[in-house]
Amino acid sequence: MHWPKSRTACFITETLFLEPFLVTSPSLKFTLARPAWGTSLGQPSPSSWHRCQHNCSLRDTFVSTGYKRQACPGHSSSRIALAAKMRAILIISLFSCFFAAYNAKVFSKCELARQLKAHGMDGFHGYSLANWVCMAQHESNFNTRAFNGKNSDGSSDYGLFQLNNKWWCKDNKYPSENACNIMCSKFLDDNINDDINCIKRVVRDPNGMSAWVAWVNHCKNKDLSQYLAGCQL
């Protein structure tokens, strides 16, 4: 991109974080300019510096290209404040997502076994406690925030027991039977009481634990002693 020699530039006085909010805002019309001819970046000529001070209320740097942009008087300060708020909201949202992922509950096999036993899952509908622990390990690796959105039919699986949004829960993204009468997002928190209530509903169906492919592949008719080994139950 080439600019006439007569164009002058406003040099940096304030660096903005997450600049795209200002770049894309239709209410702020930025004028692109190149540094005054013969001056180096960051060293404006006295005349161009005077014009910048006189004409611009906000100046920042187009770091990626070396070009400058300026927002000049006539643009409401309230619009600039709104852009700042939008940036702040984005930062907070990104931080919240990171914080939630960072704090996902990952059970140990014995910790999960104790919780399942407390909820009456040892022998529930004929399945030993080790079957449930085995299934959870191979479905989610004991992670309460495990999510699988890559099923061949377009459905998704949620949480510790990878409960499916086609049959067991609702997420407003896929037509669901919602047999457990619950939002899928509830299976992504650290409270697994609702998860356990739902797997009790799942296993009452004729398929039993065969509803979980991981159980069929890794647990069914296998020696499961390792899944409770060392656990004080």
Coordinates of N, CA and C in Angstrom, one line a residue:
M1 N 0.9 -1.2 0.0 CA 0.0 0.0 0.0 C 0.9 1.2 0.0
H2 N 0.6 2.2 -0.9 CA 1.4 3.4 -1.0 C 0.6 4.6 -0.7
W3 N 1.2 5.6 -0.1 CA 0.4 6.8 0.3 C 1.2 8.0 -0.2
P4 N 0.5 9.1 -0.5 CA 1.1 10.4 -1.0 C 2.1 10.9 0.0
K5 N 3.2 11.6 -0.5 CA 4.2 12.1 0.4 C 3.6 13.2 1.4
S6 N 2.5 13.8 0.9 CA 2.0 14.9 1.7 C 1.2 14.5 2.9
R7 N 0.9 13.1 3.0 CA 0.2 12.6 4.2 C 1.1 12.7 5.4
T8 N 0.6 13.1 6.5 CA 1.3 13.1 7.8 C 0.8 12.1 8.7
A9 N 1.6 11.8 9.8 CA 1.2 10.7 10.6 C 1.0 11.1 12.1
C10 N 0.1 10.6 12.8 CA 0.0 10.7 14.2 C 0.7 9.6 14.9
F11 N 1.7 9.9 15.7 CA 2.5 8.8 16.3 C 1.9 8.4 17.7
I12 N 2.4 7.3 18.1 CA 1.8 6.6 19.2 C 1.9 7.4 20.5
T13 N 0.7 7.6 21.2 CA 0.7 8.2 22.5 C 0.0 7.2 23.4
E14 N -0.8 6.3 22.9 CA -1.6 5.3 23.7 C -1.7 4.1 22.9
T15 N -1.2 3.0 23.4 CA -1.3 1.7 22.8 C -2.5 1.0 23.3
L16 N -3.3 0.5 22.4 CA -4.6 -0.2 22.8 C -4.4 -1.7 22.7
F17 N -5.0 -2.3 23.7 CA -5.0 -3.8 23.8 C -6.2 -4.3 23.0
L18 N -6.1 -5.4 22.3 CA -7.2 -6.0 21.5 C -7.7 -4.9 20.5
E19 N -6.9 -4.4 19.7 CA -7.2 -3.3 18.8 C -8.4 -3.5 17.8
P20 N -8.7 -4.8 17.4 CA -9.7 -5.0 16.4 C -11.1 -4.4 16.7
F21 N -11.4 -4.2 18.0 CA -12.7 -3.6 18.3 C -12.8 -2.2 17.7
L22 N -11.7 -1.4 17.8 CA -11.7 -0.1 17.2 C -11.6 -0.1 15.7
V23 N -10.8 -1.1 15.2 CA -10.7 -1.2 13.7 C -12.0 -1.5 13.0
T24 N -12.8 -2.4 13.6 CA -14.0 -2.8 12.9 C -15.2 -2.0 13.3
S25 N -15.1 -1.1 14.3 CA -16.3 -0.4 14.7 C -16.7 0.6 13.6
P26 N -17.9 0.5 13.0 CA -18.3 1.4 12.0 C -18.5 2.8 12.4
S27 N -18.6 3.1 13.7 CA -18.8 4.4 14.2 C -17.5 5.2 14.3
L28 N -16.3 4.5 14.2 CA -15.0 5.2 14.3 C -14.4 5.1 12.9
K29 N -14.2 6.2 12.2 CA -13.6 6.2 10.9 C -12.1 6.6 11.0
F30 N -11.3 5.6 10.9 CA -9.8 5.9 11.0 C -9.3 6.3 9.7
T31 N -8.3 7.3 9.8 CA -7.6 7.7 8.6 C -6.2 7.1 8.6
L32 N -5.9 6.3 7.6 CA -4.6 5.7 7.6 C -3.6 6.7 7.0
A33 N -2.4 6.8 7.5 CA -1.4 7.7 7.0 C -0.1 7.1 7.2
R34 N 0.9 7.6 6.4 CA 2.2 7.1 6.5 C 3.1 8.2 7.2
P35 N 4.2 7.8 7.9 CA 5.0 8.9 8.6 C 5.4 9.9 7.6
A36 N 5.5 11.2 8.1 CA 5.9 12.3 7.2 C 7.2 11.9 6.4
W37 N 7.3 12.3 5.2 CA 8.4 11.9 4.3 C 9.7 12.3 4.9
G38 N 10.6 11.4 5.0 CA 11.9 11.7 5.6 C 12.1 11.6 7.1
T39 N 11.0 11.2 7.8 CA 11.1 11.0 9.2 C 11.0 9.5 9.5
S40 N 11.6 9.1 10.6 CA 11.6 7.7 10.9 C 10.4 7.4 11.9
L41 N 10.0 6.1 12.0 CA 8.9 5.8 12.8 C 9.3 6.2 14.3
G42 N 8.3 6.9 14.9 CA 8.5 7.3 16.3 C 9.2 8.7 16.4
Q43 N 9.6 9.3 15.2 CA 10.3 10.6 15.2 C 9.6 11.5 14.2
P44 N 8.4 12.0 14.6 CA 7.7 12.9 13.7 C 8.3 14.3 13.6
S45 N 8.1 14.9 12.4 CA 8.6 16.2 12.2 C 7.8 17.2 13.1
P46 N 8.3 18.3 13.5 CA 7.6 19.2 14.4 C 6.2 19.6 13.9
S47 N 6.2 19.9 12.5 CA 4.9 20.3 12.0 C 3.9 19.2 12.0
S48 N 4.3 18.0 11.7 CA 3.3 16.9 11.8 C 2.9 16.6 13.2
W49 N 3.8 16.7 14.1 CA 3.5 16.4 15.6 C 2.5 17.5 16.0
H50 N 2.7 18.7 15.6 CA 1.8 19.8 16.0 C 0.4 19.5 15.5
R51 N 0.3 19.1 14.2 CA -1.0 18.8 13.6 C -1.6 17.6 14.3
C52 N -0.8 16.6 14.7 CA -1.4 15.5 15.4 C -2.0 15.9 16.8
Q53 N -1.2 16.7 17.5 CA -1.7 17.2 18.8 C -3.0 18.0 18.6
H54 N -3.0 18.7 17.6 CA -4.2 19.6 17.4 C -5.4 18.9 16.9
N55 N -5.2 17.9 16.0 CA -6.3 17.3 15.3 C -6.8 15.9 15.9
C56 N -6.0 15.3 16.7 CA -6.3 14.0 17.2 C -6.6 13.9 18.6
S57 N -7.7 13.2 19.0 CA -8.0 12.9 20.4 C -7.5 11.6 20.8
L58 N -7.1 10.7 19.9 CA -6.6 9.4 20.2 C -5.7 8.9 19.2
R59 N -4.5 8.4 19.6 CA -3.5 8.0 18.6 C -3.0 6.6 19.0
D60 N -2.8 5.7 18.0 CA -2.2 4.5 18.3 C -1.5 3.9 17.1
T61 N -0.8 2.8 17.2 CA 0.1 2.3 16.2 C -0.4 1.2 15.4
F62 N -0.3 1.2 14.1 CA -0.6 0.0 13.3 C 0.7 -0.9 13.3
V63 N 0.9 -1.6 14.3 CA 2.2 -2.3 14.5 C 2.6 -3.2 13.4
S64 N 1.6 -4.0 12.9 CA 2.0 -5.0 11.9 C 2.5 -4.5 10.6
T65 N 2.1 -3.2 10.2 CA 2.5 -2.7 8.9 C 3.4 -1.5 9.0
G66 N 3.5 -0.8 10.1 CA 4.2 0.4 10.2 C 3.4 1.6 9.9
Y67 N 2.2 1.4 9.4 CA 1.3 2.6 9.1 C 0.6 3.0 10.4
K68 N 0.1 4.2 10.4 CA -0.6 4.8 11.5 C -2.1 5.0 11.2
R69 N -2.8 5.1 12.3 CA -4.2 5.5 12.1 C -4.6 6.4 13.2
Q70 N -5.5 7.3 12.9 CA -5.9 8.3 13.9 C -7.4 8.4 14.0
A71 N -7.9 8.6 15.2 CA -9.3 8.9 15.4 C -9.3 10.4 15.8
C72 N -10.0 11.2 15.1 CA -9.9 12.7 15.3 C -11.2 13.2 15.9
P73 N -11.2 14.4 16.4 CA -12.4 15.0 17.0 C -13.6 14.9 16.2
G74 N -14.7 14.8 16.9 CA -16.0 14.6 16.2 C -16.6 13.3 16.5
H75 N -15.7 12.4 17.0 CA -16.2 11.0 17.4 C -16.4 11.0 18.9
S76 N -17.6 10.6 19.3 CA -18.0 10.7 20.7 C -17.1 9.9 21.6
S77 N -16.8 10.5 22.7 CA -16.0 9.8 23.7 C -16.7 8.6 24.3
S78 N -18.1 8.7 24.2 CA -18.9 7.6 24.7 C -18.7 6.3 23.9
R79 N -18.4 6.5 22.6 CA -18.2 5.4 21.7 C -16.9 4.7 22.0
I80 N -15.9 5.6 22.3 CA -14.6 5.0 22.7 C -14.7 4.2 24.0
A81 N -15.5 4.8 24.9 CA -15.7 4.1 26.2 C -16.4 2.8 26.0
L82 N -17.4 2.7 25.0 CA -18.1 1.5 24.7 C -17.2 0.5 24.2
A83 N -16.2 0.9 23.3 CA -15.3 0.0 22.7 C -14.4 -0.6 23.8
A84 N -14.0 0.3 24.8 CA -13.2 -0.2 25.9 C -14.0 -1.2 26.8
K85 N -15.3 -1.0 26.9 CA -16.1 -2.0 27.7 C -16.2 -3.3 27.0
M86 N -16.3 -3.2 25.6 CA -16.4 -4.5 24.8 C -15.1 -5.3 25.0
R87 N -13.9 -4.6 25.0 CA -12.7 -5.3 25.1 C -12.6 -5.9 26.5
A88 N -13.1 -5.2 27.5 CA -13.0 -5.7 28.9 C -13.9 -7.0 29.0
I89 N -15.1 -6.9 28.4 CA -16.0 -8.1 28.5 C -15.4 -9.3 27.8
L90 N -14.7 -9.1 26.7 CA -14.1 -10.2 26.0 C -13.0 -10.8 26.8
I91 N -12.2 -9.9 27.4 CA -11.1 -10.4 28.3 C -11.6 -11.3 29.4
I92 N -12.7 -10.8 30.1 CA -13.3 -11.5 31.2 C -13.8 -12.8 30.7
S93 N -14.5 -12.8 29.6 CA -15.1 -14.0 29.0 C -14.0 -15.1 28.7
L94 N -12.9 -14.6 28.1 CA -11.9 -15.6 27.8 C -11.2 -16.1 29.1
F95 N -11.1 -15.2 30.0 CA -10.5 -15.7 31.3 C -11.4 -16.7 32.0
S96 N -12.7 -16.5 31.9 CA -13.7 -17.4 32.6 C -13.6 -18.7 31.9
C97 N -13.5 -18.8 30.6 CA -13.4 -20.1 29.9 C -12.2 -20.8 30.3
F98 N -11.1 -20.0 30.3 CA -9.8 -20.7 30.7 C -9.9 -21.2 32.1
F99 N -10.4 -20.4 33.0 CA -10.5 -20.8 34.4 C -11.3 -22.0 34.6
A100 N -12.5 -22.1 33.9 CA -13.3 -23.3 34.0 C -12.6 -24.5 33.5
A101 N -11.9 -24.4 32.4 CA -11.2 -25.6 31.8 C -10.1 -26.0 32.8
Y102 N -9.4 -25.0 33.3 CA -8.3 -25.3 34.2 C -8.7 -26.0 35.5
N103 N -9.9 -25.7 35.9 CA -10.4 -26.2 37.2 C -11.3 -27.4 37.0
A104 N -11.3 -28.1 35.9 CA -12.1 -29.3 35.7 C -11.7 -30.3 36.7
K105 N -12.7 -31.0 37.2 CA -12.5 -32.0 38.2 C -12.2 -33.3 37.5
V106 N -11.0 -33.9 37.9 CA -10.6 -35.2 37.4 C -10.5 -36.1 38.6
F107 N -11.3 -37.1 38.6 CA -11.4 -38.1 39.7 C -10.2 -39.1 39.6
S108 N -9.8 -39.6 40.8 CA -9.0 -40.8 40.8 C -10.0 -42.0 40.7
K109 N -9.5 -43.1 40.4 CA -10.5 -44.3 40.3 C -11.1 -44.6 41.7
C110 N -10.3 -44.5 42.7 CA -10.9 -44.8 44.1 C -11.8 -43.7 44.5
E111 N -11.5 -42.5 44.2 CA -12.5 -41.4 44.6 C -13.8 -41.6 43.9
L112 N -13.8 -41.9 42.6 CA -15.0 -42.1 41.9 C -15.7 -43.3 42.4
A113 N -15.0 -44.4 42.7 CA -15.6 -45.6 43.2 C -16.4 -45.4 44.5
R114 N -15.8 -44.5 45.4 CA -16.4 -44.2 46.7 C -17.7 -43.5 46.4
Q115 N -17.7 -42.5 45.5 CA -18.9 -41.7 45.2 C -20.0 -42.6 44.6
L116 N -19.6 -43.5 43.7 CA -20.6 -44.3 43.1 C -21.2 -45.3 44.1
K117 N -20.4 -45.8 45.0 CA -20.9 -46.7 46.0 C -21.8 -46.0 46.9
A118 N -21.5 -44.8 47.3 CA -22.4 -44.0 48.1 C -23.8 -43.8 47.5
H119 N -23.8 -43.8 46.2 CA -25.1 -43.6 45.4 C -25.7 -44.9 45.0
G120 N -25.2 -46.0 45.6 CA -25.9 -47.3 45.4 C -25.6 -48.0 44.1
M121 N -24.5 -47.6 43.4 CA -24.2 -48.2 42.1 C -23.5 -49.5 42.1
D122 N -23.1 -50.0 43.3 CA -22.4 -51.3 43.3 C -23.5 -52.4 43.2
G123 N -23.6 -53.0 42.1 CA -24.7 -54.0 41.9 C -25.9 -53.5 41.3
F124 N -26.0 -52.2 41.0 CA -27.2 -51.6 40.4 C -27.5 -52.2 39.1
H125 N -28.7 -52.8 39.0 CA -29.2 -53.5 37.8 C -28.2 -54.6 37.3
G126 N -27.5 -55.2 38.3 CA -26.6 -56.3 38.0 C -25.2 -56.0 37.7
Y127 N -24.8 -54.7 37.7 CA -23.5 -54.3 37.3 C -22.6 -53.9 38.5
S128 N -21.5 -54.5 38.6 CA -20.6 -54.3 39.8 C -20.0 -52.9 39.7
L129 N -19.5 -52.5 40.8 CA -18.9 -51.1 40.9 C -17.7 -51.0 39.9
A130 N -17.0 -52.1 39.8 CA -15.8 -52.0 38.9 C -16.2 -51.8 37.4
N131 N -17.4 -52.2 37.0 CA -17.9 -51.9 35.7 C -18.1 -50.4 35.5
W132 N -18.7 -49.8 36.5 CA -18.9 -48.3 36.4 C -17.6 -47.5 36.3
V133 N -16.7 -47.9 37.1 CA -15.4 -47.3 37.1 C -14.6 -47.5 35.8
C134 N -14.7 -48.7 35.3 CA -14.1 -49.0 34.0 C -14.7 -48.2 32.9
M135 N -16.0 -48.2 32.9 CA -16.7 -47.4 31.9 C -16.3 -45.9 31.9
A136 N -16.2 -45.3 33.1 CA -15.9 -43.9 33.2 C -14.5 -43.6 32.8
Q137 N -13.6 -44.5 33.1 CA -12.2 -44.3 32.7 C -12.0 -44.3 31.2
H138 N -12.7 -45.2 30.5 CA -12.5 -45.3 29.1 C -13.4 -44.3 28.3
E139 N -14.5 -43.8 28.9 CA -15.3 -42.8 28.3 C -14.7 -41.4 28.4
S140 N -14.2 -41.0 29.6 CA -13.8 -39.6 29.9 C -12.5 -39.5 30.6
N141 N -11.9 -40.6 30.9 CA -10.6 -40.6 31.7 C -10.9 -39.8 33.0
F142 N -12.1 -40.0 33.6 CA -12.5 -39.5 34.9 C -12.6 -38.0 34.9
N143 N -12.8 -37.3 33.7 CA -12.8 -35.9 33.6 C -14.3 -35.4 33.6
T144 N -14.7 -34.6 34.5 CA -16.1 -34.1 34.6 C -16.4 -33.2 33.4
R145 N -15.5 -32.6 32.8 CA -15.7 -31.6 31.7 C -15.4 -32.2 30.3
A146 N -15.3 -33.5 30.3 CA -15.0 -34.2 29.0 C -16.2 -33.9 28.0
F147 N -15.8 -33.6 26.7 CA -16.9 -33.3 25.7 C -16.4 -33.9 24.4
N148 N -17.3 -34.6 23.8 CA -17.1 -35.2 22.4 C -18.2 -34.7 21.5
G149 N -17.8 -33.9 20.5 CA -18.7 -33.4 19.5 C -18.5 -34.0 18.2
K150 N -17.9 -35.1 18.1 CA -17.5 -35.7 16.8 C -18.2 -37.0 16.5
N151 N -19.4 -37.3 17.0 CA -20.1 -38.5 16.7 C -20.5 -38.5 15.2
S152 N -20.6 -39.6 14.6 CA -20.9 -39.7 13.2 C -22.3 -39.2 12.8
D153 N -23.2 -39.3 13.8 CA -24.6 -38.8 13.5 C -24.7 -37.3 13.9
G154 N -23.7 -36.7 14.3 CA -23.7 -35.2 14.6 C -24.1 -34.9 16.0
S155 N -24.3 -36.0 16.8 CA -24.6 -35.8 18.2 C -23.4 -35.6 19.0
S156 N -23.5 -35.2 20.3 CA -22.4 -34.9 21.2 C -22.6 -35.7 22.5
D157 N -21.4 -35.9 23.2 CA -21.4 -36.6 24.5 C -20.8 -35.7 25.5
Y158 N -21.4 -35.7 26.7 CA -21.1 -34.7 27.8 C -20.7 -35.4 29.1
G159 N -19.6 -34.9 29.7 CA -19.2 -35.2 31.0 C -18.6 -36.5 31.3
L160 N -18.5 -36.8 32.6 CA -17.8 -37.9 33.2 C -18.2 -39.2 32.5
F161 N -19.5 -39.4 32.2 CA -20.1 -40.6 31.7 C -20.5 -40.5 30.2
Q162 N -20.1 -39.3 29.6 CA -20.3 -39.1 28.2 C -21.7 -39.4 27.8
L163 N -22.6 -38.7 28.4 CA -24.1 -38.8 28.1 C -24.5 -38.0 26.9
N164 N -25.2 -38.7 26.0 CA -25.5 -38.2 24.7 C -26.7 -37.3 24.6
N165 N -26.5 -36.2 23.8 CA -27.5 -35.2 23.6 C -28.7 -35.6 22.7
K166 N -28.5 -36.8 22.1 CA -29.6 -37.3 21.2 C -30.7 -38.0 22.1
W167 N -30.2 -38.7 23.2 CA -31.1 -39.5 24.0 C -31.3 -39.0 25.4
W168 N -30.3 -38.5 26.0 CA -30.3 -38.4 27.5 C -30.4 -37.0 28.0
C169 N -30.0 -36.0 27.3 CA -30.0 -34.6 27.7 C -30.3 -33.7 26.6
K170 N -30.5 -32.4 26.9 CA -30.9 -31.4 25.9 C -29.8 -30.3 25.9
D171 N -29.4 -29.9 24.7 CA -28.5 -28.8 24.6 C -28.9 -27.7 23.5
N172 N -30.1 -27.9 23.0 CA -30.7 -27.0 22.0 C -29.9 -27.0 20.7
K173 N -29.0 -27.9 20.5 CA -28.2 -28.0 19.2 C -28.6 -29.3 18.4
Y174 N -29.4 -30.2 19.1 CA -29.6 -31.5 18.4 C -31.0 -32.0 18.9
P175 N -31.9 -32.5 18.0 CA -33.1 -33.0 18.5 C -32.9 -34.1 19.5
S176 N -33.6 -34.1 20.7 CA -33.3 -35.0 21.7 C -34.5 -35.6 22.4
E177 N -34.4 -36.9 22.7 CA -35.4 -37.5 23.6 C -35.4 -37.0 25.0
N178 N -34.2 -36.5 25.4 CA -34.0 -36.0 26.8 C -34.6 -36.8 27.8
A179 N -34.3 -38.1 27.8 CA -34.9 -39.1 28.7 C -34.5 -38.8 30.2
C180 N -33.4 -38.1 30.4 CA -33.1 -37.7 31.8 C -33.6 -36.4 32.2
N181 N -34.3 -35.7 31.3 CA -35.0 -34.4 31.6 C -34.0 -33.4 32.2
I182 N -33.0 -33.1 31.5 CA -31.9 -32.3 32.0 C -31.1 -31.6 30.9
M183 N -30.6 -30.4 31.2 CA -29.7 -29.8 30.2 C -28.3 -30.4 30.2
C184 N -27.8 -30.6 29.0 CA -26.5 -31.3 29.0 C -25.4 -30.6 29.7
S185 N -25.5 -29.3 29.8 CA -24.5 -28.5 30.5 C -24.3 -28.9 31.9
K186 N -25.4 -29.4 32.5 CA -25.3 -29.9 33.9 C -24.3 -31.0 34.1
F187 N -24.0 -31.7 33.0 CA -23.1 -32.8 33.1 C -21.6 -32.4 33.0
L188 N -21.4 -31.1 32.9 CA -20.0 -30.6 32.8 C -19.5 -29.9 34.0
D189 N -20.3 -29.9 35.1 CA -19.9 -29.3 36.4 C -19.3 -30.4 37.3
D190 N -18.8 -30.0 38.4 CA -18.2 -30.9 39.3 C -19.1 -31.7 40.2
N191 N -20.4 -31.4 40.2 CA -21.4 -32.1 41.0 C -21.9 -33.2 40.1
I192 N -21.6 -34.5 40.5 CA -21.9 -35.6 39.6 C -23.2 -36.3 40.1
N193 N -23.9 -35.7 41.0 CA -25.2 -36.3 41.5 C -26.2 -36.5 40.3
D194 N -26.3 -35.4 39.5 CA -27.2 -35.5 38.4 C -26.7 -36.5 37.3
D195 N -25.4 -36.6 37.1 CA -24.8 -37.5 36.2 C -25.2 -39.0 36.6
I196 N -25.0 -39.2 37.9 CA -25.3 -40.6 38.4 C -26.8 -40.9 38.3
N197 N -27.7 -39.9 38.6 CA -29.1 -40.2 38.4 C -29.4 -40.5 36.9
C198 N -28.7 -39.9 36.0 CA -29.0 -40.2 34.6 C -28.5 -41.5 34.2
I199 N -27.3 -41.9 34.7 CA -26.8 -43.3 34.3 C -27.7 -44.4 34.8
K200 N -28.3 -44.1 36.0 CA -29.3 -45.1 36.5 C -30.5 -45.2 35.5
R201 N -30.9 -44.1 34.9 CA -31.9 -44.1 33.9 C -31.5 -44.9 32.6
V202 N -30.2 -44.6 32.2 CA -29.7 -45.3 31.0 C -29.7 -46.8 31.2
V203 N -29.2 -47.3 32.3 CA -29.0 -48.7 32.5 C -30.3 -49.4 32.6
R204 N -31.4 -48.7 32.9 CA -32.7 -49.4 33.0 C -33.3 -49.8 31.6
D205 N -32.7 -49.2 30.6 CA -33.1 -49.6 29.2 C -32.7 -51.0 28.9
P206 N -33.3 -51.7 27.9 CA -32.9 -53.0 27.6 C -31.4 -53.2 27.3
N207 N -30.8 -52.2 26.7 CA -29.4 -52.3 26.3 C -28.5 -52.4 27.5
G208 N -28.9 -51.9 28.7 CA -28.1 -51.8 29.9 C -26.8 -51.0 29.6
M209 N -25.7 -51.5 30.1 CA -24.4 -50.8 29.9 C -23.9 -50.9 28.5
S210 N -24.5 -51.7 27.7 CA -24.1 -51.7 26.3 C -24.4 -50.4 25.6
A211 N -25.1 -49.5 26.2 CA -25.3 -48.1 25.7 C -24.0 -47.4 25.6
W212 N -23.0 -47.8 26.3 CA -21.6 -47.2 26.3 C -20.7 -48.0 25.5
V213 N -20.3 -47.5 24.3 CA -19.4 -48.3 23.4 C -18.1 -48.6 24.1
A214 N -17.6 -47.7 24.9 CA -16.3 -47.9 25.7 C -16.4 -49.1 26.6
W215 N -17.6 -49.2 27.2 CA -17.8 -50.4 28.2 C -17.8 -51.7 27.4
V216 N -18.5 -51.7 26.2 CA -18.5 -52.9 25.4 C -17.1 -53.3 25.0
N217 N -16.3 -52.3 24.6 CA -14.9 -52.6 24.0 C -13.9 -52.9 25.1
H218 N -14.0 -52.3 26.3 CA -13.0 -52.4 27.3 C -13.3 -53.1 28.6
C219 N -14.6 -53.2 28.9 CA -15.0 -53.7 30.2 C -15.8 -55.0 30.2
K220 N -16.7 -55.2 29.2 CA -17.6 -56.3 29.1 C -16.9 -57.6 29.1
N221 N -17.3 -58.5 30.1 CA -16.7 -59.8 30.2 C -15.2 -59.8 30.4
K222 N -14.6 -58.7 31.0 CA -13.2 -58.6 31.2 C -12.9 -58.7 32.7
D223 N -11.6 -59.0 33.0 CA -11.2 -59.0 34.4 C -11.1 -57.5 34.8
L224 N -11.9 -57.1 35.8 CA -12.0 -55.7 36.1 C -11.4 -55.4 37.5
S225 N -10.6 -56.3 38.0 CA -10.1 -56.2 39.4 C -9.2 -55.0 39.5
Q226 N -8.5 -54.6 38.4 CA -7.6 -53.5 38.5 C -8.3 -52.2 38.8
Y227 N -9.5 -52.1 38.5 CA -10.2 -50.8 38.6 C -10.6 -50.4 40.0
L228 N -10.5 -51.4 40.9 CA -10.8 -51.1 42.3 C -9.5 -51.5 43.2
A229 N -8.5 -51.9 42.5 CA -7.3 -52.3 43.3 C -6.7 -51.2 44.1
G230 N -6.5 -51.4 45.4 CA -5.9 -50.4 46.2 C -6.9 -49.4 46.8
C231 N -8.2 -49.6 46.5 CA -9.2 -48.7 47.0 C -9.7 -49.2 48.3
Q232 N -9.8 -48.3 49.3 CA -10.4 -48.6 50.6 C -11.9 -48.3 50.6
L233 N -12.7 -49.3 50.3 CA -14.1 -49.1 50.1 C -14.9 -49.7 51.3

